[in-house]
């Protein structure tokens, strides 16, 4: 049946459950994150091959800074190590990488690594892989509103000209179509400040599988469930 699947154009994932996966395997949390990162490499390739056009992953939230210093620094180390690997995967699979979220909070080398990824992969024409790092919807909307307010203050934008479209364009996801399907792993059923504006009409799919165990077959299962849904956008 896989051939007949209608592939959603934009799939957004909250990768969750690395910590519980580590606990279940009696290993330190940071090994759960490592397993999660390694799994992501495979899933990005699978997503690209399935024909998904935009694939967004929540890797680190604006709230995740509240975790222990040890865990935050282990995650930063992992991101650092992950950048060159992701570059290779992206180049091998014609994937363009973008990042959303407030990069300013990251150390310089990490922020520059993300710039380099966007630049190096900028001409690839296949799937767009969007990494949400130090991302939070409320923060994104706050920054966007601030940009618009500045334009109003400078006299280049009239308050009546603030529309849903101009708000969308003020967000980090400007130009990216809204997600059609949102997947969260590990059994939690919340948005945790993820793409709250953009997910207004997305289908939501929750699975109990922990992220490091989420493989191609689970992605296909989610897409099949999405195919069973009767999508509505408020009309009849
Ligand atoms: C998701 O796994 C990865 C990040 C938030 C960075 P968690 O670390 O949230 O795993 P659990 O929820 O504790 O199992
Ligand atoms: C959401 O997961 C953030 C990421 C996946 C990066 P969390 O595990 O941090 O969310 P909560 O705390 O359970 O809501
Ligand atoms: Mg979690």
XYZ file of C-alpha atoms and ligand atoms in Angstrom:
265
model
C 0.000 0.000 0.000
C 3.024 2.223 0.469
C 3.104 3.157 -3.228
C -0.359 4.639 -3.015
C 0.356 6.848 -0.019
C -0.391 10.498 -0.320
C 2.755 12.051 1.114
C 2.156 15.152 3.244
C 4.133 18.068 1.919
C 5.422 19.225 5.311
C 5.912 16.923 8.294
C 6.936 18.425 11.645
C 8.240 16.194 14.427
C 8.716 16.641 18.161
C 11.412 14.121 18.881
C 10.799 13.109 22.462
C 11.688 10.257 24.774
C 15.489 10.174 24.558
C 15.705 10.354 28.353
C 13.210 7.560 28.942
C 14.888 5.453 26.262
C 18.189 5.842 28.161
C 16.511 4.941 31.429
C 14.966 1.823 29.889
C 18.424 0.814 28.631
C 20.135 1.634 31.954
C 22.490 4.143 30.351
C 23.111 7.856 31.096
C 20.681 10.380 29.578
C 23.334 11.725 27.267
C 23.570 8.357 25.559
C 19.851 8.613 24.931
C 20.459 11.918 23.161
C 23.304 10.374 21.195
C 21.068 7.505 20.095
C 18.421 10.087 19.200
C 20.859 12.053 17.045
C 22.033 8.928 15.262
C 18.453 7.934 14.624
C 17.731 11.365 13.201
C 20.401 10.854 10.547
C 18.572 7.784 9.272
C 15.103 9.329 9.520
C 16.169 12.409 7.527
C 17.306 10.119 4.732
C 14.078 8.076 4.923
C 11.951 11.227 4.863
C 13.793 12.548 1.809
C 13.382 9.233 -0.015
C 9.677 9.075 0.792
C 9.268 12.380 -1.026
C 8.464 14.649 1.906
C 9.207 18.223 0.781
C 9.690 19.893 4.159
C 10.722 18.062 7.310
C 11.003 20.030 10.551
C 12.508 18.646 13.733
C 12.313 20.101 17.236
C 15.821 19.600 18.573
C 16.056 22.074 21.442
C 13.379 24.339 22.906
C 13.727 27.757 24.494
C 12.655 25.995 27.719
C 15.332 23.293 27.476
C 17.946 25.685 28.917
C 16.278 24.946 32.255
C 17.692 21.419 32.228
C 20.820 20.656 34.230
C 24.006 22.313 33.063
C 25.449 18.869 32.453
C 22.627 17.878 30.123
C 22.602 21.217 28.267
C 26.337 21.056 27.642
C 26.105 17.424 26.512
C 23.417 18.477 24.024
C 25.524 21.381 22.727
C 28.460 19.002 22.250
C 26.230 16.638 20.321
C 24.940 19.407 18.057
C 28.520 20.407 17.351
C 29.457 16.859 16.412
C 26.269 16.484 14.430
C 26.797 19.445 12.086
C 29.498 17.864 9.854
C 27.596 14.574 9.774
C 24.419 16.327 8.789
C 26.308 18.185 6.093
C 27.354 14.892 4.547
C 23.854 13.399 4.749
C 22.388 16.552 3.234
C 24.881 16.636 0.362
C 24.463 12.892 -0.329
C 20.668 13.242 -0.434
C 20.259 16.643 -2.132
C 18.752 18.007 1.104
C 18.711 21.720 1.921
C 19.139 22.523 5.612
C 17.575 25.533 7.337
C 17.341 26.393 10.995
C 14.646 28.209 12.936
C 14.869 29.551 16.481
C 17.047 32.157 18.102
C 20.620 31.355 17.216
C 22.000 34.337 19.100
C 21.936 32.344 22.340
C 24.311 29.703 21.004
C 28.058 29.859 21.244
C 29.667 31.455 18.217
C 31.084 28.292 16.665
C 27.734 26.547 16.845
C 25.883 29.501 15.323
C 28.531 29.677 12.573
C 28.230 25.936 12.010
C 24.515 26.387 11.382
C 25.219 29.264 8.956
C 27.719 27.072 7.130
C 25.159 24.239 6.865
C 22.581 26.585 5.341
C 25.117 28.009 2.923
C 26.698 24.736 1.842
C 23.358 23.024 1.256
C 21.608 26.148 -0.084
C 21.577 25.033 -3.708
C 20.249 21.526 -3.059
C 16.854 21.032 -4.649
C 15.438 18.067 -2.717
C 13.828 17.978 0.713
C 14.160 20.999 2.967
C 15.208 19.878 6.431
C 14.417 22.467 9.087
C 16.111 22.254 12.447
C 14.279 24.011 15.281
C 17.019 24.884 17.757
C 16.522 27.222 20.689
C 13.078 27.436 19.206
C 9.851 28.357 20.981
C 6.667 29.596 19.336
C 6.113 32.325 21.885
C 9.658 33.580 21.429
C 9.327 33.432 17.635
C 6.015 35.330 17.678
C 7.430 37.880 20.139
C 10.427 38.535 17.885
C 8.128 38.765 14.858
C 5.764 41.224 16.533
C 8.722 43.331 17.550
C 9.891 43.528 13.914
C 6.425 44.637 12.790
C 6.150 47.175 15.621
C 9.460 48.684 14.544
C 8.190 49.081 10.988
C 5.073 50.799 12.303
C 7.216 53.084 14.442
C 9.404 53.940 11.454
C 6.312 54.668 9.399
C 6.887 51.945 6.793
C 3.908 49.837 7.891
C 0.372 50.943 8.726
C -1.361 49.033 11.553
C -4.223 48.186 9.128
C -1.680 46.481 6.877
C -0.778 43.943 9.542
C -2.405 40.806 8.174
C -2.195 37.076 8.810
C 0.200 36.994 5.879
C 2.503 39.696 7.202
C 2.548 38.005 10.602
C 3.444 34.673 8.916
C 6.218 36.440 7.036
C 7.601 37.934 10.246
C 8.179 34.445 11.675
C 11.317 32.316 11.314
C 9.324 30.030 9.000
C 8.646 32.824 6.459
C 8.164 31.259 3.033
C 7.799 27.700 4.358
C 4.326 26.159 3.932
C 2.508 25.220 7.145
C 2.962 21.617 8.328
C 0.285 19.137 7.232
C 1.207 16.518 9.802
C 2.746 16.855 13.269
C 4.190 13.767 14.926
C 5.204 13.567 18.589
C 6.963 10.484 19.910
C 7.097 8.993 23.420
C 3.421 9.261 24.340
C 3.301 12.913 25.412
C 0.357 14.762 23.925
C 1.284 18.441 24.060
C 2.789 20.976 21.701
C 5.442 22.195 24.157
C 5.629 25.602 22.424
C 6.201 24.097 18.962
C 5.027 25.897 15.810
C 1.799 27.048 17.447
C 0.905 29.501 14.690
C 1.925 27.186 11.863
C 0.160 24.054 13.187
C -3.278 25.715 13.219
C -4.719 23.099 10.828
C -2.168 20.286 10.935
C -3.231 16.730 11.688
C -1.706 15.639 14.992
C -0.285 12.147 15.436
C 1.044 10.726 18.693
C 2.965 7.504 19.135
C 4.292 5.834 22.288
C 7.566 4.887 20.580
C 10.601 6.648 22.081
C 12.489 8.755 19.542
C 15.638 6.555 19.289
C 13.333 3.651 18.306
C 11.320 5.654 15.761
C 12.207 4.265 12.341
C 11.013 4.393 8.767
C 8.142 1.981 9.457
C 6.801 4.306 12.173
C 7.029 7.289 9.859
C 5.116 5.322 7.227
C 2.526 4.355 9.873
C 2.045 8.025 10.756
C 1.621 8.930 7.076
C -0.865 6.099 6.627
C -2.858 7.379 9.619
C -2.746 10.850 8.069
C -4.095 9.356 4.843
C -7.114 7.997 6.768
C -7.965 11.433 8.150
C -10.665 13.540 6.607
C -8.809 16.826 6.460
C -10.908 19.883 7.071
C -9.973 23.523 7.227
C -13.016 24.924 8.938
C -15.273 24.787 5.889
C -18.025 22.294 5.171
C 13.876 14.797 23.684
O 14.085 13.836 24.674
C 15.136 15.544 23.313
C 15.202 16.923 23.805
C 14.251 17.577 24.395
C 16.441 17.642 23.573
P 13.908 14.162 26.219
O 15.240 14.487 26.800
O 12.849 15.165 26.434
O 13.431 12.741 26.758
P 12.434 12.457 27.945
O 11.179 13.222 27.664
O 13.097 12.903 29.199
O 12.222 10.973 27.889
C 9.987 19.345 23.594
O 10.293 18.256 24.390
C 11.250 19.963 23.078
C 12.011 19.144 22.138
C 11.666 17.981 21.675
C 13.249 19.715 21.679
P 10.421 18.349 25.976
O 10.606 16.965 26.457
O 11.442 19.352 26.330
O 8.989 18.933 26.372
P 8.191 18.835 27.725
O 9.058 19.443 28.768
O 7.950 17.391 27.969
O 6.922 19.575 27.471
Mg 10.868 15.073 26.844
